Coordinates of C-alpha atoms and ligand atoms in Angstrom, one line a residue:
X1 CA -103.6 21.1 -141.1
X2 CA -105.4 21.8 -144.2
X3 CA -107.3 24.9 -143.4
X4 CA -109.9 26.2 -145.6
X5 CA -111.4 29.7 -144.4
X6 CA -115.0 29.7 -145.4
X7 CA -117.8 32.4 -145.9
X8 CA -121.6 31.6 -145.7
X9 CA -122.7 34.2 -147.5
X10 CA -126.7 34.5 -146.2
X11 CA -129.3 36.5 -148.8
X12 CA -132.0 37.9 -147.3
X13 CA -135.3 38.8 -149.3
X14 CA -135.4 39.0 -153.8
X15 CA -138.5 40.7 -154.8
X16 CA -140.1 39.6 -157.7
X17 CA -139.2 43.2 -159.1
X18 CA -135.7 43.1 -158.1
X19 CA -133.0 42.9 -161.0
X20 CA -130.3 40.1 -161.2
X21 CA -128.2 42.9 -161.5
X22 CA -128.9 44.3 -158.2
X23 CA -128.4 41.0 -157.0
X24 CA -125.3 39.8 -158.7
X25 CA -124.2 43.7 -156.6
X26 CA -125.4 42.4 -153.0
X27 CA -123.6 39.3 -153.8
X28 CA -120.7 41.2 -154.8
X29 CA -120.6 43.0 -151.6
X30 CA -120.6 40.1 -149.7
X31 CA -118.0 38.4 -151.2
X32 CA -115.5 41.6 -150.9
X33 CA -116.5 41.8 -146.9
X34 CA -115.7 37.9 -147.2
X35 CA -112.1 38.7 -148.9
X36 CA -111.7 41.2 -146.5
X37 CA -112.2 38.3 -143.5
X38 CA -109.5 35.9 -145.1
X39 CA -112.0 33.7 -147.2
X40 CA -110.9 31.4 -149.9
X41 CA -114.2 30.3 -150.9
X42 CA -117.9 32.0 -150.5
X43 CA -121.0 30.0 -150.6
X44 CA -124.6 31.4 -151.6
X45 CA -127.9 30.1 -151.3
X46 CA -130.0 28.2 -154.1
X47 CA -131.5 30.3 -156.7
X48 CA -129.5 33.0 -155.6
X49 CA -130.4 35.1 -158.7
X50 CA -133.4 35.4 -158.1
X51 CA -137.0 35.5 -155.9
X52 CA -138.0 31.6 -155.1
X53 CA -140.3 31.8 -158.1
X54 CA -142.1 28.4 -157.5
X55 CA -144.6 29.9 -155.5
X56 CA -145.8 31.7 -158.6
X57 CA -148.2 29.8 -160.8
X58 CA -147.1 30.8 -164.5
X59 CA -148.6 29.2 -167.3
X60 CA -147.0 30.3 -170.4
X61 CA -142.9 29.2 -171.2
X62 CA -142.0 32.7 -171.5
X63 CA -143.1 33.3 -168.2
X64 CA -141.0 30.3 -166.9
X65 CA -138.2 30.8 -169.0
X66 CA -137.3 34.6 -167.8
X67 CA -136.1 32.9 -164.3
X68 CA -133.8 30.6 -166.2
X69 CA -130.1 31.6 -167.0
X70 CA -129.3 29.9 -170.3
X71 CA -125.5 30.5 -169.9
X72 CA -123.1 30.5 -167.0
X73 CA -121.6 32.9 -166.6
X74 CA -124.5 35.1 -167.3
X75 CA -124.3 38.6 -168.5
X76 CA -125.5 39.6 -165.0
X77 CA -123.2 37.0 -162.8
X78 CA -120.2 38.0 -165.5
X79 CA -119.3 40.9 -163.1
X80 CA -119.4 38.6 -160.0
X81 CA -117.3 36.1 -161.2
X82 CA -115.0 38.7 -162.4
X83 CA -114.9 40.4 -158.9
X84 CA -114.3 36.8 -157.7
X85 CA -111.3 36.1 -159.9
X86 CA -109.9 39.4 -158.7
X87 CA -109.7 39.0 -155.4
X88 CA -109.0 35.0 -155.9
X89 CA -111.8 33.7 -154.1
X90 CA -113.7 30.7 -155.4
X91 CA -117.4 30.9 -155.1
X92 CA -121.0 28.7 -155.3
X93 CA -124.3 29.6 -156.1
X94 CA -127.6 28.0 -157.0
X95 CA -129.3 29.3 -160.1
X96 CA -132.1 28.0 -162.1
X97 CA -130.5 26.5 -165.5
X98 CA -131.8 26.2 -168.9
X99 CA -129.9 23.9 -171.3
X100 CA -129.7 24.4 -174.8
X101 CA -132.0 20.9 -175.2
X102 CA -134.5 22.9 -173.5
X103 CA -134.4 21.2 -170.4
X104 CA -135.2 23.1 -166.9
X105 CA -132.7 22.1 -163.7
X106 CA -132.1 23.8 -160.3
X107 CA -128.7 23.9 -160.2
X108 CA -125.7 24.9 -158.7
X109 CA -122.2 25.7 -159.8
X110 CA -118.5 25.1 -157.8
X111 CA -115.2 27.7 -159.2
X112 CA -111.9 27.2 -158.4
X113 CA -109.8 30.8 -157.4
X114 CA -109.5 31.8 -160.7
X115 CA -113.2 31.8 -161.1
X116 CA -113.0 28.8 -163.3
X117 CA -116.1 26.5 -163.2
X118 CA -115.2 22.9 -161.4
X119 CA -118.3 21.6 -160.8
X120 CA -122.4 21.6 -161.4
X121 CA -124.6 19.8 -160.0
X122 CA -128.7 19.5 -159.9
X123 CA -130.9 19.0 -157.5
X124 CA -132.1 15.7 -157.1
X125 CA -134.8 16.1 -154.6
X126 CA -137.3 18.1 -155.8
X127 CA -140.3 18.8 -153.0
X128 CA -143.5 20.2 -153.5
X129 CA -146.1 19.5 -156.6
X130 CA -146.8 19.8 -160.4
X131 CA -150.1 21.9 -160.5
X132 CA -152.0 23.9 -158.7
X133 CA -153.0 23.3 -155.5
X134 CA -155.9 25.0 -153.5
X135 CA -155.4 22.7 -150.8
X136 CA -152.3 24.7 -150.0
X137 CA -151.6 28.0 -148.1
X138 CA -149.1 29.1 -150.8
X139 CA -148.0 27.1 -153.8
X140 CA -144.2 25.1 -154.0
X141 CA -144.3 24.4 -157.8
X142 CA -140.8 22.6 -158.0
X143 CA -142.2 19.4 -159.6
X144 CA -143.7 21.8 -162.6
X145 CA -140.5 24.1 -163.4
X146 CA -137.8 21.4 -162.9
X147 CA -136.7 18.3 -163.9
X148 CA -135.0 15.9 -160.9
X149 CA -131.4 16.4 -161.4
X150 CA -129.3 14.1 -164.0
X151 CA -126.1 14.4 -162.1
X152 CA -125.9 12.2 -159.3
X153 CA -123.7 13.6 -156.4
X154 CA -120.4 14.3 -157.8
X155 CA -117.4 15.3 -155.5
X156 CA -114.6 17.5 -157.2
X157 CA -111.2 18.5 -156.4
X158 CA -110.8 22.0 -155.6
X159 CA -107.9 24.0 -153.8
X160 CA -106.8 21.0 -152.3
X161 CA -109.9 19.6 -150.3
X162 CA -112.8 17.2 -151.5
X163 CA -116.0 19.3 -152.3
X164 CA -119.6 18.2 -153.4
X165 CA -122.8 20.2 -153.3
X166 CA -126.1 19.3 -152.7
X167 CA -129.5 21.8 -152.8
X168 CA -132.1 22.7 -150.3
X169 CA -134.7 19.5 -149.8
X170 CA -131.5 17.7 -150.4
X171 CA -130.3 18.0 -147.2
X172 CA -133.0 16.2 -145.3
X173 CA -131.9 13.1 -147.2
X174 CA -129.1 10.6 -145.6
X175 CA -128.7 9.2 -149.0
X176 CA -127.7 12.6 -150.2
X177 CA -124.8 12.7 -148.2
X178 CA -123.6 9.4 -147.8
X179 CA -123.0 9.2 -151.5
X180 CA -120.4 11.6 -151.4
X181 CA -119.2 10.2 -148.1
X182 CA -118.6 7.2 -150.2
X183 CA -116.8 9.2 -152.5
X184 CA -114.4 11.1 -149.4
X185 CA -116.0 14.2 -149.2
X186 CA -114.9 16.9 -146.8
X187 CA -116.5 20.2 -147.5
X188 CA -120.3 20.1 -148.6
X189 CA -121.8 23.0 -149.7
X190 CA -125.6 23.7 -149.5
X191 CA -127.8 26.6 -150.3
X192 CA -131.6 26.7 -149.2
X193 CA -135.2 28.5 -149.5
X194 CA -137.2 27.1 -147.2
X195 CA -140.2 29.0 -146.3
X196 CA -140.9 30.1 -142.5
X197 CA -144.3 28.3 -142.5
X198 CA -145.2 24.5 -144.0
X199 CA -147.8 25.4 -146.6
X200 CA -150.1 22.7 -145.4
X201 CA -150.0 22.7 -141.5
X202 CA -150.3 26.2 -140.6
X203 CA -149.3 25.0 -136.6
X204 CA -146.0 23.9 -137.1
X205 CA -144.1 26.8 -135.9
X206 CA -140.2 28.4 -137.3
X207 CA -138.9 27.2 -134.5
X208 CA -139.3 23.5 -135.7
X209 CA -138.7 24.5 -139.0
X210 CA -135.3 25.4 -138.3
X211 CA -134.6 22.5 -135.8
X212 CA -135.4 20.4 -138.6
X213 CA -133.1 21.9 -140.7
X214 CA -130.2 22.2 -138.6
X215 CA -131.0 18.4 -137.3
X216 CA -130.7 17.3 -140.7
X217 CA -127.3 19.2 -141.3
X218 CA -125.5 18.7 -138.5
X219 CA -126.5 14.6 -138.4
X220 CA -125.2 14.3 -142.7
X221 CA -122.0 15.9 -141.2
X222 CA -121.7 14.0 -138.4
X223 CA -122.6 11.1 -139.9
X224 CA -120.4 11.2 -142.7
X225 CA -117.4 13.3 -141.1
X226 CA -117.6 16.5 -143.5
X227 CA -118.0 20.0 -142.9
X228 CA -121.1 21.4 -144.1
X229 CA -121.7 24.9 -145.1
X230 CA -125.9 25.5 -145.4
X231 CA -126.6 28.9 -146.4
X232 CA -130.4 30.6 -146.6
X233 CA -132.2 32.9 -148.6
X234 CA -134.2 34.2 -146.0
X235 CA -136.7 36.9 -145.1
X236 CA -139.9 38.1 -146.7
X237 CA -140.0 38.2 -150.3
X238 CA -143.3 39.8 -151.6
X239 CA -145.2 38.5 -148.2
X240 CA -143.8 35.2 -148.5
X241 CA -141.3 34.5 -145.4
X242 CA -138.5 32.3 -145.8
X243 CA -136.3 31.1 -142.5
X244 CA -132.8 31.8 -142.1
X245 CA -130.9 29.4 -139.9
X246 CA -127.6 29.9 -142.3
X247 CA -124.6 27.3 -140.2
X248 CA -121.7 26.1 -140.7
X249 CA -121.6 22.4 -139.0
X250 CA -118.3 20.8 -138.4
X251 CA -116.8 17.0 -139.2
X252 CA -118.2 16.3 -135.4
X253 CA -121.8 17.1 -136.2
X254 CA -121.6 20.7 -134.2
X255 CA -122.6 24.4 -135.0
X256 CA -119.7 26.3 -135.2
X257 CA -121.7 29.6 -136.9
X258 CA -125.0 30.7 -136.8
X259 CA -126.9 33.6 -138.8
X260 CA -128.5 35.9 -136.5
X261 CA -130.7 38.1 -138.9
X262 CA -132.7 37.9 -142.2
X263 CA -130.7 39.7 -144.2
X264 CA -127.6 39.4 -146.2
X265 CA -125.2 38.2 -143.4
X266 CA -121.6 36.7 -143.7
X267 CA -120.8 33.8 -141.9
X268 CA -116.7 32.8 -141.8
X269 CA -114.8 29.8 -139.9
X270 CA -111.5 28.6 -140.9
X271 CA -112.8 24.9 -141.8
X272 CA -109.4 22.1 -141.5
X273 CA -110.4 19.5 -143.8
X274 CA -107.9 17.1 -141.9
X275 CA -110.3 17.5 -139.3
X276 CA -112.6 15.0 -141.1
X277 CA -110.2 12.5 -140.7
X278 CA -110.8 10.6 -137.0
X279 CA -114.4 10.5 -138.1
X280 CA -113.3 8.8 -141.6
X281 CA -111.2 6.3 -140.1
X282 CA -112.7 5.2 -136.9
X283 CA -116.6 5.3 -136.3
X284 CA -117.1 5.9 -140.2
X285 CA -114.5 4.2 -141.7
X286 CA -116.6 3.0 -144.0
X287 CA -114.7 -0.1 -146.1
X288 CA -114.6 -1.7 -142.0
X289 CA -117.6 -1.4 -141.3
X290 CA -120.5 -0.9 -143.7
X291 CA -122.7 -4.2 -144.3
X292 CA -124.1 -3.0 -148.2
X293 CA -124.9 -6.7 -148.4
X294 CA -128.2 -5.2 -145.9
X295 CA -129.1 -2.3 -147.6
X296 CA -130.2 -3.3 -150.9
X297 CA -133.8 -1.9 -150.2
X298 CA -132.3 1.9 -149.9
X299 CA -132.0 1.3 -153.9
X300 CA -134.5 -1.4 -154.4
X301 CA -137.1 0.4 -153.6
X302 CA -139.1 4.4 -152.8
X303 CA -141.9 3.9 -150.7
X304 CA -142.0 1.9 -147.5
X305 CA -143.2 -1.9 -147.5
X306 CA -144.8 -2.9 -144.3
X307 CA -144.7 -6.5 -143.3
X308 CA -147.6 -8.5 -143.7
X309 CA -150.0 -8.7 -140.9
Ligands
LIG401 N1 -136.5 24.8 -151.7 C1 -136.8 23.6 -151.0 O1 -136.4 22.6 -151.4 N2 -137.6 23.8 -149.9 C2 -138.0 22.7 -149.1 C3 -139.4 23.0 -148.5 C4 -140.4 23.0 -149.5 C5 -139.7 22.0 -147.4 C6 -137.0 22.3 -148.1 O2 -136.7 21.2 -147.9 O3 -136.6 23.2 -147.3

């Protein structure tokens, strides 16, 4: 048994007024309820610093840039990973990053229990648009603050299990998670804003929203024999819902804990990474029974090709 206690650590709403400060606090908070529960590792949504600013439209850099953290850790996270190394708990969060080339990525960072940084990664699939859209309820300006992630999906070592991340849209993407299947992985960790209503079919209800969601999750775990850890920012930030729906999924494809609320909430389960081994070597053993030799298209090509009539 290789057992892994695990916090989801659930935001709920970021004004656009609120401080990263008073952030990097509620995050802080969570992770000394997590210690408190036995957790080795806390995981926090994407763009956890902040509001989900792509809904805003800004049009001058200066206004972009003040969402960006240009160093990690920040003089605002500093205290958090400080708390962290304290109480010896490893932690990930999403933040928006600004290199020192000038380039703009929505990333997020892996520690060990020192509070040592093991891994980064940026998002690959970025949804939404570049401009403006009046076509839309509310705007989803990913495409215009970010570029798509240089990073691949990486899986690191860390406190004796295999660990890879991946960000919000990335989860609805098999190819997401079977490239770190490929590379072993056991414990993925995902954080998510995904807004309560689709910005351009006001009927499709929450309740799809977050079957979606959790469909998506619990088949890339399944699928791949890997826990995964998806954790929300949720709730209403400056009239702007986002869904909760934090879980953690097991190597077997099932819930085994749910968010109740909208708020800052802890999720913990003691995850055994040796758990993701019947999976690995039997149905998904993948060096038996993959056939790459038939799936050259999945990198040949983006859009769909329909057969000639
Ligand atoms: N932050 C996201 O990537 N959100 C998308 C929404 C726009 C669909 C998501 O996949 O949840």
């Amino acid at each position: 048994m290789r057992e892994l206690v695990v916090g989801a650590a659930q935001l709920g709403p970021i004004q656009k007024a609120d401080s990263r400060a008073d952030v990097a606090a509620r995050m802080i908070a969570l992770l000394e309820k997590a210690a408190a529960r036995g957790c080795g590792l806390v995981v926090f949504p994407e763009l956890s610093l902040t509001t989900f600013f792509p809904r805003w439209l800004f049009e001058e850099r200066a206004e972009v840039d003040a969402w960006f953290e240009r160093e990690m850790p920040s003089a605002a996270t500093r205290p958090l990973f400080d708390r962290a190394r304290e109480l010896g708990v490893a932690i990930s969060f999403g933040y928006a990053e600004l290199t020192p080339e000038g380039r703009r990525f929505n990333a997020s960072i892996l520690t060990d229990r020192t509070g040592a940084i093991v891994g980064k990664y940026r998002k690959v699939h970025l949804p939404g648009h570049s401009e403006f859209d009046p076509e839309r309820a509310f705007q989803h300006l990913e495409k215009r603050y970010f570029e798509p992630g240089d990073l691949g999906f990486p899986v690191w070592r860390n406190m004796g299990a295999l660990m890879g991340m991946m960000i919000c849209n990335d989860r609805r993407w098999p190819e997401a998670y079977r490239v770190m299947g490929l590379q072993g992985v056991e414990l993925i960790l995902l954080g998510y804003n995904t807004p309560s209503v689709n910005s351009q079919n006001s009927a499709e209800g929450l309740e799809k929203r977050l079957y979606h969601s959790e469909l998506s999750v619990c088949a890339g775990a399944y699928q791949n024999a890997a826990w995964v850890v998806a954790v929300a920012k949720a709730g209403d930030e400056d009239g702007h819902p986002l869904m909760g729906g934090s879980v953690i999924v097991d190597p077997d494809g099932f819930v085994v804990a749910r968010a109740q609320t909208e708020e800052d909430e802890l999720l913990v389960h003691a995850c055994d990474m040796d758990a993701t081994r019947f999976g690995k070597t039997t149905i998904f053993d993948f060096a038996r029974h993959r056939r790459p030799e038939h799936y050259g298209r999945i990198c040949a090509q983006t859009g769909a090709e329909i057969p000639e009539e």
